[in-house]
Amino acid sequence: MNKFEYIMNRIAHRHGVYSVFSDFLDLLIYAFSHGNKEKEYLGIITKYEKPDAYSLSEALAALVIEMTGDDGNGMIDVLGEYFQSHLSHGANGQFFTPVHVCDLMAQMTNPNGISERIFDPACGSGRMLMSAAKVNRFAKFYGADIDTNCAKMTTINLFLNNLTGEVACMNTLSNEFFQAWTIEPTINGVPRIREITKHESYIYANSKLKIKNSAPVIPQIEMPVQNFKTEPTQQLLFTF
């Protein structure tokens, strides 16, 4: 058990794991909003007694250290691993793609690192975007997920790895929009998280355009029925 997991579980014994994890994500997003969400931040942190409030700050420190890694390159999905182990348990089909598979896919789809924009329409905790950042961290990263906690995890993962872009909590099939955040640089070079409306969202605007200009329905063509020879499954293993 790593330190982040230990601290979160210690607080969860008193407040419940789902409540603590959800509050932790909100607190980080509000804290990294450069004072624009102070009222919302205080509304959450005042629910916790001093020892637990201090433990939440310890959890942030542990998170940053662990997601940085021994090599200092970052891109380690600590939040996603905790979420899968303690909250989702595979509910709603939430099994995140293994990191090494994400790395392989990123290298195959963008081998030269020249893509300027990377989009994952079902981003989970953002590990596919972080794998893409290992190829080109100067691209703009866009992620969307229907699960609120997933969208928030991706936002925090991008921010703490100093990546810029946008994350939306939305249904990318129906284009139903709930929330979105941009991770953007400021004049002094320190990034910030800013909550945006759907009218400011690059993801929503482009998804809406794609739905509006969807491909025409292609009429079905009846094909003649063919009789295929069936063979035992074991035999097929030797015919390839």
PDB file of C-alpha atoms in Angstrom:
ATOM      1  CA  MET A   1       0.000   0.000   0.000  1.00  0.00           C
ATOM      2  CA  ASN A   2       1.464   3.369  -1.025  1.00  0.00           C
ATOM      3  CA  LYS A   3       1.293   6.449   1.179  1.00  0.00           C
ATOM      4  CA  PHE A   4      -1.464   8.143  -0.820  1.00  0.00           C
ATOM      5  CA  GLU A   5      -3.662   5.071  -0.539  1.00  0.00           C
ATOM      6  CA  TYR A   6      -2.911   4.744   3.181  1.00  0.00           C
ATOM      7  CA  ILE A   7      -3.843   8.367   3.930  1.00  0.00           C
ATOM      8  CA  MET A   8      -7.050   8.271   1.869  1.00  0.00           C
ATOM      9  CA  ASN A   9      -8.163   5.027   3.504  1.00  0.00           C
ATOM     10  CA  ARG A  10      -7.475   6.465   6.948  1.00  0.00           C
ATOM     11  CA  ILE A  11      -9.803   9.407   6.284  1.00  0.00           C
ATOM     12  CA  ALA A  12     -12.351   7.157   4.561  1.00  0.00           C
ATOM     13  CA  HIS A  13     -12.848   5.141   7.753  1.00  0.00           C
ATOM     14  CA  ARG A  14     -14.622   8.166   9.219  1.00  0.00           C
ATOM     15  CA  HIS A  15     -16.284   9.742   6.181  1.00  0.00           C
ATOM     16  CA  GLY A  16     -16.708   6.995   3.573  1.00  0.00           C
ATOM     17  CA  VAL A  17     -14.396   6.299   0.655  1.00  0.00           C
ATOM     18  CA  TYR A  18     -16.637   7.683  -2.098  1.00  0.00           C
ATOM     19  CA  SER A  19     -17.329  10.928  -0.238  1.00  0.00           C
ATOM     20  CA  VAL A  20     -13.661  11.474   0.651  1.00  0.00           C
ATOM     21  CA  PHE A  21     -12.379  10.759  -2.855  1.00  0.00           C
ATOM     22  CA  SER A  22     -15.007  12.966  -4.509  1.00  0.00           C
ATOM     23  CA  ASP A  23     -14.300  15.793  -2.047  1.00  0.00           C
ATOM     24  CA  PHE A  24     -10.555  15.402  -2.595  1.00  0.00           C
ATOM     25  CA  LEU A  25     -10.949  15.843  -6.360  1.00  0.00           C
ATOM     26  CA  ASP A  26     -13.147  18.908  -5.887  1.00  0.00           C
ATOM     27  CA  LEU A  27     -10.733  20.449  -3.388  1.00  0.00           C
ATOM     28  CA  LEU A  28      -7.825  20.084  -5.808  1.00  0.00           C
ATOM     29  CA  ILE A  29      -9.735  21.616  -8.709  1.00  0.00           C
ATOM     30  CA  TYR A  30     -10.870  24.531  -6.537  1.00  0.00           C
ATOM     31  CA  ALA A  31      -7.387  25.026  -5.074  1.00  0.00           C
ATOM     32  CA  PHE A  32      -5.825  25.153  -8.543  1.00  0.00           C
ATOM     33  CA  SER A  33      -8.361  27.696  -9.802  1.00  0.00           C
ATOM     34  CA  HIS A  34      -6.262  30.636  -8.537  1.00  0.00           C
ATOM     35  CA  GLY A  35      -8.763  31.858  -5.953  1.00  0.00           C
ATOM     36  CA  ASN A  36     -11.820  31.816  -8.208  1.00  0.00           C
ATOM     37  CA  LYS A  37     -13.412  28.946  -6.281  1.00  0.00           C
ATOM     38  CA  GLU A  38     -12.582  29.909  -2.697  1.00  0.00           C
ATOM     39  CA  LYS A  39     -16.199  29.800  -1.520  1.00  0.00           C
ATOM     40  CA  GLU A  40     -16.686  26.306  -2.947  1.00  0.00           C
ATOM     41  CA  TYR A  41     -13.389  25.159  -1.423  1.00  0.00           C
ATOM     42  CA  LEU A  42     -14.385  26.347   2.054  1.00  0.00           C
ATOM     43  CA  GLY A  43     -17.796  24.726   1.675  1.00  0.00           C
ATOM     44  CA  ILE A  44     -16.102  21.323   1.454  1.00  0.00           C
ATOM     45  CA  ILE A  45     -13.077  21.604   3.733  1.00  0.00           C
ATOM     46  CA  THR A  46     -15.136  22.876   6.692  1.00  0.00           C
ATOM     47  CA  LYS A  47     -16.928  19.502   6.803  1.00  0.00           C
ATOM     48  CA  TYR A  48     -13.705  17.913   8.015  1.00  0.00           C
ATOM     49  CA  GLU A  49     -12.134  18.298  11.442  1.00  0.00           C
ATOM     50  CA  LYS A  50      -8.605  19.701  11.606  1.00  0.00           C
ATOM     51  CA  PRO A  51      -6.752  16.354  11.670  1.00  0.00           C
ATOM     52  CA  ASP A  52      -8.611  15.108   8.592  1.00  0.00           C
ATOM     53  CA  ALA A  53      -8.252  18.434   6.780  1.00  0.00           C
ATOM     54  CA  TYR A  54      -4.516  18.247   7.394  1.00  0.00           C
ATOM     55  CA  SER A  55      -4.501  14.644   6.177  1.00  0.00           C
ATOM     56  CA  LEU A  56      -6.078  15.776   2.897  1.00  0.00           C
ATOM     57  CA  SER A  57      -3.147  18.136   2.346  1.00  0.00           C
ATOM     58  CA  GLU A  58      -0.814  15.236   3.161  1.00  0.00           C
ATOM     59  CA  ALA A  59      -2.639  13.169   0.548  1.00  0.00           C
ATOM     60  CA  LEU A  60      -1.942  15.848  -2.070  1.00  0.00           C
ATOM     61  CA  ALA A  61       1.764  15.840  -1.207  1.00  0.00           C
ATOM     62  CA  ALA A  62       1.870  12.035  -1.426  1.00  0.00           C
ATOM     63  CA  LEU A  63      -0.016  12.132  -4.731  1.00  0.00           C
ATOM     64  CA  VAL A  64       2.462  14.537  -6.325  1.00  0.00           C
ATOM     65  CA  ILE A  65       5.470  12.521  -5.148  1.00  0.00           C
ATOM     66  CA  GLU A  66       4.059   9.189  -6.315  1.00  0.00           C
ATOM     67  CA  MET A  67       2.815  10.396  -9.687  1.00  0.00           C
ATOM     68  CA  THR A  68       6.207  11.990 -10.395  1.00  0.00           C
ATOM     69  CA  GLY A  69       7.946   8.616 -10.115  1.00  0.00           C
ATOM     70  CA  ASP A  70      11.538   7.698  -9.391  1.00  0.00           C
ATOM     71  CA  ASP A  71      12.723   8.977 -12.770  1.00  0.00           C
ATOM     72  CA  GLY A  72      10.972  12.332 -12.343  1.00  0.00           C
ATOM     73  CA  ASN A  73       9.136  12.054 -15.661  1.00  0.00           C
ATOM     74  CA  GLY A  74       5.644  11.903 -14.158  1.00  0.00           C
ATOM     75  CA  MET A  75       2.624  10.555 -16.058  1.00  0.00           C
ATOM     76  CA  ILE A  76       1.860   7.929 -13.376  1.00  0.00           C
ATOM     77  CA  ASP A  77      -1.877   7.412 -12.861  1.00  0.00           C
ATOM     78  CA  VAL A  78      -2.099   7.202  -9.069  1.00  0.00           C
ATOM     79  CA  LEU A  79      -5.665   8.538  -8.976  1.00  0.00           C
ATOM     80  CA  GLY A  80      -6.926   6.040 -11.533  1.00  0.00           C
ATOM     81  CA  GLU A  81      -5.394   3.099  -9.713  1.00  0.00           C
ATOM     82  CA  TYR A  82      -6.998   4.159  -6.427  1.00  0.00           C
ATOM     83  CA  PHE A  83     -10.357   4.714  -8.138  1.00  0.00           C
ATOM     84  CA  GLN A  84     -10.349   1.236  -9.668  1.00  0.00           C
ATOM     85  CA  SER A  85      -9.242  -0.462  -6.444  1.00  0.00           C
ATOM     86  CA  HIS A  86     -11.555   1.269  -3.994  1.00  0.00           C
ATOM     87  CA  LEU A  87     -14.505   2.839  -5.834  1.00  0.00           C
ATOM     88  CA  SER A  88     -15.471   1.426  -9.216  1.00  0.00           C
ATOM     89  CA  HIS A  89     -14.602  -2.290  -8.842  1.00  0.00           C
ATOM     90  CA  GLY A  90     -15.492  -2.618 -12.519  1.00  0.00           C
ATOM     91  CA  ALA A  91     -18.973  -1.117 -12.061  1.00  0.00           C
ATOM     92  CA  ASN A  92     -20.490   0.311 -15.263  1.00  0.00           C
ATOM     93  CA  GLY A  93     -17.727  -1.412 -17.190  1.00  0.00           C
ATOM     94  CA  GLN A  94     -15.079   0.920 -15.789  1.00  0.00           C
ATOM     95  CA  PHE A  95     -11.920  -1.039 -16.450  1.00  0.00           C
ATOM     96  CA  PHE A  96      -9.185   1.374 -17.486  1.00  0.00           C
ATOM     97  CA  THR A  97      -6.785   0.390 -20.252  1.00  0.00           C
ATOM     98  CA  PRO A  98      -3.465  -0.886 -18.804  1.00  0.00           C
ATOM     99  CA  VAL A  99      -0.697   1.708 -18.966  1.00  0.00           C
ATOM    100  CA  HIS A 100       1.622  -0.347 -21.175  1.00  0.00           C
ATOM    101  CA  VAL A 101      -1.203  -0.780 -23.713  1.00  0.00           C
ATOM    102  CA  CYS A 102      -1.848   2.981 -23.635  1.00  0.00           C
ATOM    103  CA  ASP A 103       1.857   3.605 -24.248  1.00  0.00           C
ATOM    104  CA  LEU A 104       1.865   1.216 -27.206  1.00  0.00           C
ATOM    105  CA  MET A 105      -1.241   2.784 -28.757  1.00  0.00           C
ATOM    106  CA  ALA A 106       0.186   6.290 -28.353  1.00  0.00           C
ATOM    107  CA  GLN A 107       3.431   5.312 -30.057  1.00  0.00           C
ATOM    108  CA  MET A 108       1.616   3.528 -32.892  1.00  0.00           C
ATOM    109  CA  THR A 109      -0.849   6.328 -33.647  1.00  0.00           C
ATOM    110  CA  ASN A 110       1.643   9.175 -33.341  1.00  0.00           C
ATOM    111  CA  PRO A 111       5.125   7.690 -33.904  1.00  0.00           C
ATOM    112  CA  ASN A 112       6.707  10.990 -34.950  1.00  0.00           C
ATOM    113  CA  GLY A 113       5.111  13.046 -32.169  1.00  0.00           C
ATOM    114  CA  ILE A 114       3.730  15.616 -34.598  1.00  0.00           C
ATOM    115  CA  SER A 115       0.052  15.624 -33.591  1.00  0.00           C
ATOM    116  CA  GLU A 116      -1.025  19.027 -32.282  1.00  0.00           C
ATOM    117  CA  ARG A 117      -4.296  17.902 -30.663  1.00  0.00           C
ATOM    118  CA  ILE A 118      -5.059  14.629 -28.886  1.00  0.00           C
ATOM    119  CA  PHE A 119      -8.650  13.657 -28.029  1.00  0.00           C
ATOM    120  CA  ASP A 120      -9.963  10.725 -25.996  1.00  0.00           C
ATOM    121  CA  PRO A 121     -13.814  10.580 -26.016  1.00  0.00           C
ATOM    122  CA  ALA A 122     -13.934   8.102 -23.099  1.00  0.00           C
ATOM    123  CA  CYS A 123     -10.883   9.234 -21.158  1.00  0.00           C
ATOM    124  CA  GLY A 124     -11.405   7.528 -17.783  1.00  0.00           C
ATOM    125  CA  SER A 125      -8.660   8.886 -15.541  1.00  0.00           C
ATOM    126  CA  GLY A 126      -6.711  10.332 -18.472  1.00  0.00           C
ATOM    127  CA  ARG A 127      -4.002   7.697 -18.768  1.00  0.00           C
ATOM    128  CA  MET A 128      -4.316   7.491 -22.563  1.00  0.00           C
ATOM    129  CA  LEU A 129      -3.715  11.240 -22.755  1.00  0.00           C
ATOM    130  CA  MET A 130      -0.721  10.932 -20.443  1.00  0.00           C
ATOM    131  CA  SER A 131       0.690   8.188 -22.659  1.00  0.00           C
ATOM    132  CA  ALA A 132       0.250  10.517 -25.631  1.00  0.00           C
ATOM    133  CA  ALA A 133       2.116  13.187 -23.667  1.00  0.00           C
ATOM    134  CA  LYS A 134       5.096  10.843 -23.369  1.00  0.00           C
ATOM    135  CA  VAL A 135       5.312  11.089 -27.177  1.00  0.00           C
ATOM    136  CA  ASN A 136       4.622  14.834 -27.403  1.00  0.00           C
ATOM    137  CA  ARG A 137       3.894  16.757 -24.216  1.00  0.00           C
ATOM    138  CA  PHE A 138       3.524  20.063 -26.109  1.00  0.00           C
ATOM    139  CA  ALA A 139       0.289  19.026 -27.832  1.00  0.00           C
ATOM    140  CA  LYS A 140      -3.154  20.128 -26.637  1.00  0.00           C
ATOM    141  CA  PHE A 141      -4.955  17.357 -24.792  1.00  0.00           C
ATOM    142  CA  TYR A 142      -8.726  16.908 -24.834  1.00  0.00           C
ATOM    143  CA  GLY A 143     -10.669  14.317 -22.858  1.00  0.00           C
ATOM    144  CA  ALA A 144     -14.330  13.586 -22.220  1.00  0.00           C
ATOM    145  CA  ASP A 145     -16.104  11.114 -19.968  1.00  0.00           C
ATOM    146  CA  ILE A 146     -19.667  10.677 -18.770  1.00  0.00           C
ATOM    147  CA  ASP A 147     -18.472   9.921 -15.218  1.00  0.00           C
ATOM    148  CA  THR A 148     -17.886  13.071 -13.156  1.00  0.00           C
ATOM    149  CA  ASN A 149     -15.071  11.623 -11.057  1.00  0.00           C
ATOM    150  CA  CYS A 150     -13.294  10.380 -14.179  1.00  0.00           C
ATOM    151  CA  ALA A 151     -13.460  13.807 -15.801  1.00  0.00           C
ATOM    152  CA  LYS A 152     -12.096  15.394 -12.629  1.00  0.00           C
ATOM    153  CA  MET A 153      -9.276  12.843 -12.339  1.00  0.00           C
ATOM    154  CA  THR A 154      -8.243  13.589 -15.915  1.00  0.00           C
ATOM    155  CA  THR A 155      -8.312  17.330 -15.241  1.00  0.00           C
ATOM    156  CA  ILE A 156      -6.050  16.930 -12.208  1.00  0.00           C
ATOM    157  CA  ASN A 157      -3.708  14.501 -13.969  1.00  0.00           C
ATOM    158  CA  LEU A 158      -3.234  16.937 -16.844  1.00  0.00           C
ATOM    159  CA  PHE A 159      -2.720  19.872 -14.492  1.00  0.00           C
ATOM    160  CA  LEU A 160      -0.188  18.180 -12.215  1.00  0.00           C
ATOM    161  CA  ASN A 161       1.789  17.003 -15.250  1.00  0.00           C
ATOM    162  CA  ASN A 162       1.828  20.567 -16.635  1.00  0.00           C
ATOM    163  CA  LEU A 163      -0.198  19.645 -19.722  1.00  0.00           C
ATOM    164  CA  THR A 164      -2.732  21.997 -21.282  1.00  0.00           C
ATOM    165  CA  GLY A 165      -6.105  21.335 -22.852  1.00  0.00           C
ATOM    166  CA  GLU A 166      -9.712  20.695 -21.879  1.00  0.00           C
ATOM    167  CA  VAL A 167     -11.714  18.000 -20.116  1.00  0.00           C
ATOM    168  CA  ALA A 168     -15.483  17.694 -20.360  1.00  0.00           C
ATOM    169  CA  CYS A 169     -17.942  15.657 -18.357  1.00  0.00           C
ATOM    170  CA  MET A 170     -20.402  14.782 -21.106  1.00  0.00           C
ATOM    171  CA  ASN A 171     -21.989  12.019 -23.130  1.00  0.00           C
ATOM    172  CA  THR A 172     -19.981  12.066 -26.346  1.00  0.00           C
ATOM    173  CA  LEU A 173     -22.584   9.892 -28.117  1.00  0.00           C
ATOM    174  CA  SER A 174     -25.593  12.156 -27.514  1.00  0.00           C
ATOM    175  CA  ASN A 175     -23.542  15.336 -26.930  1.00  0.00           C
ATOM    176  CA  GLU A 176     -25.264  15.908 -23.568  1.00  0.00           C
ATOM    177  CA  PHE A 177     -23.010  18.332 -21.674  1.00  0.00           C
ATOM    178  CA  PHE A 178     -22.620  18.545 -17.876  1.00  0.00           C
ATOM    179  CA  GLN A 179     -19.342  20.275 -16.907  1.00  0.00           C
ATOM    180  CA  ALA A 180     -15.975  21.156 -18.390  1.00  0.00           C
ATOM    181  CA  TRP A 181     -12.629  22.577 -17.351  1.00  0.00           C
ATOM    182  CA  THR A 182      -9.667  23.993 -19.212  1.00  0.00           C
ATOM    183  CA  ILE A 183      -6.096  23.593 -18.059  1.00  0.00           C
ATOM    184  CA  GLU A 184      -4.424  26.720 -19.311  1.00  0.00           C
ATOM    185  CA  PRO A 185      -1.201  28.693 -18.776  1.00  0.00           C
ATOM    186  CA  THR A 186      -1.283  32.181 -17.278  1.00  0.00           C
ATOM    187  CA  ILE A 187       0.860  35.272 -17.798  1.00  0.00           C
ATOM    188  CA  ASN A 188       3.211  34.290 -14.968  1.00  0.00           C
ATOM    189  CA  GLY A 189       3.634  30.803 -16.417  1.00  0.00           C
ATOM    190  CA  VAL A 190       1.775  28.998 -13.626  1.00  0.00           C
ATOM    191  CA  PRO A 191      -1.108  26.920 -15.045  1.00  0.00           C
ATOM    192  CA  ARG A 192      -4.613  27.065 -13.664  1.00  0.00           C
ATOM    193  CA  ILE A 193      -7.857  25.133 -13.900  1.00  0.00           C
ATOM    194  CA  ARG A 194     -10.865  27.114 -15.097  1.00  0.00           C
ATOM    195  CA  GLU A 195     -14.424  25.824 -15.222  1.00  0.00           C
ATOM    196  CA  ILE A 196     -16.114  26.703 -18.515  1.00  0.00           C
ATOM    197  CA  THR A 197     -19.600  26.589 -20.006  1.00  0.00           C
ATOM    198  CA  LYS A 198     -20.584  24.451 -22.968  1.00  0.00           C
ATOM    199  CA  HIS A 199     -20.480  27.562 -25.162  1.00  0.00           C
ATOM    200  CA  GLU A 200     -16.777  27.917 -24.336  1.00  0.00           C
ATOM    201  CA  SER A 201     -16.043  24.237 -24.806  1.00  0.00           C
ATOM    202  CA  TYR A 202     -13.950  23.233 -27.806  1.00  0.00           C
ATOM    203  CA  ILE A 203     -14.981  19.594 -27.302  1.00  0.00           C
ATOM    204  CA  TYR A 204     -18.714  20.374 -27.219  1.00  0.00           C
ATOM    205  CA  ALA A 205     -18.546  22.632 -30.268  1.00  0.00           C
ATOM    206  CA  ASN A 206     -16.733  20.034 -32.346  1.00  0.00           C
ATOM    207  CA  SER A 207     -18.904  17.147 -31.155  1.00  0.00           C
ATOM    208  CA  LYS A 208     -22.030  19.129 -32.009  1.00  0.00           C
ATOM    209  CA  LEU A 209     -20.680  19.834 -35.485  1.00  0.00           C
ATOM    210  CA  LYS A 210     -19.953  16.156 -36.091  1.00  0.00           C
ATOM    211  CA  ILE A 211     -23.459  15.138 -35.023  1.00  0.00           C
ATOM    212  CA  LYS A 212     -25.015  17.802 -37.255  1.00  0.00           C
ATOM    213  CA  ASN A 213     -22.933  16.768 -40.240  1.00  0.00           C
ATOM    214  CA  SER A 214     -23.189  13.041 -39.667  1.00  0.00           C
ATOM    215  CA  ALA A 215     -22.755  10.693 -42.581  1.00  0.00           C
ATOM    216  CA  PRO A 216     -25.881   9.832 -44.622  1.00  0.00           C
ATOM    217  CA  VAL A 217     -27.576   6.511 -44.035  1.00  0.00           C
ATOM    218  CA  ILE A 218     -26.351   3.918 -46.519  1.00  0.00           C
ATOM    219  CA  PRO A 219     -29.108   1.602 -47.778  1.00  0.00           C
ATOM    220  CA  GLN A 220     -28.619  -2.059 -47.030  1.00  0.00           C
ATOM    221  CA  ILE A 221     -27.745  -4.295 -49.955  1.00  0.00           C
ATOM    222  CA  GLU A 222     -28.988  -7.846 -49.858  1.00  0.00           C
ATOM    223  CA  MET A 223     -26.139 -10.267 -50.378  1.00  0.00           C
ATOM    224  CA  PRO A 224     -26.631 -13.830 -51.618  1.00  0.00           C
ATOM    225  CA  VAL A 225     -26.486 -16.410 -48.864  1.00  0.00           C
ATOM    226  CA  GLN A 226     -23.442 -18.644 -49.072  1.00  0.00           C
ATOM    227  CA  ASN A 227     -23.042 -22.049 -47.507  1.00  0.00           C
ATOM    228  CA  PHE A 228     -19.793 -22.142 -45.587  1.00  0.00           C
ATOM    229  CA  LYS A 229     -18.121 -25.369 -44.598  1.00  0.00           C
ATOM    230  CA  THR A 230     -17.967 -25.775 -40.835  1.00  0.00           C
ATOM    231  CA  GLU A 231     -14.976 -27.301 -39.115  1.00  0.00           C
ATOM    232  CA  PRO A 232     -14.270 -28.192 -35.481  1.00  0.00           C
ATOM    233  CA  THR A 233     -12.769 -25.303 -33.519  1.00  0.00           C
ATOM    234  CA  GLN A 234      -9.632 -27.245 -32.654  1.00  0.00           C
ATOM    235  CA  GLN A 235      -9.026 -28.019 -36.325  1.00  0.00           C
ATOM    236  CA  LEU A 236      -9.175 -24.319 -37.218  1.00  0.00           C
ATOM    237  CA  LEU A 237      -6.126 -23.688 -35.066  1.00  0.00           C
ATOM    238  CA  PHE A 238      -4.054 -25.646 -37.582  1.00  0.00           C
ATOM    239  CA  THR A 239      -5.473 -24.234 -40.815  1.00  0.00           C
ATOM    240  CA  PHE A 240      -4.195 -20.633 -40.467  1.00  0.00           C
TER     241      PHE A 240
END
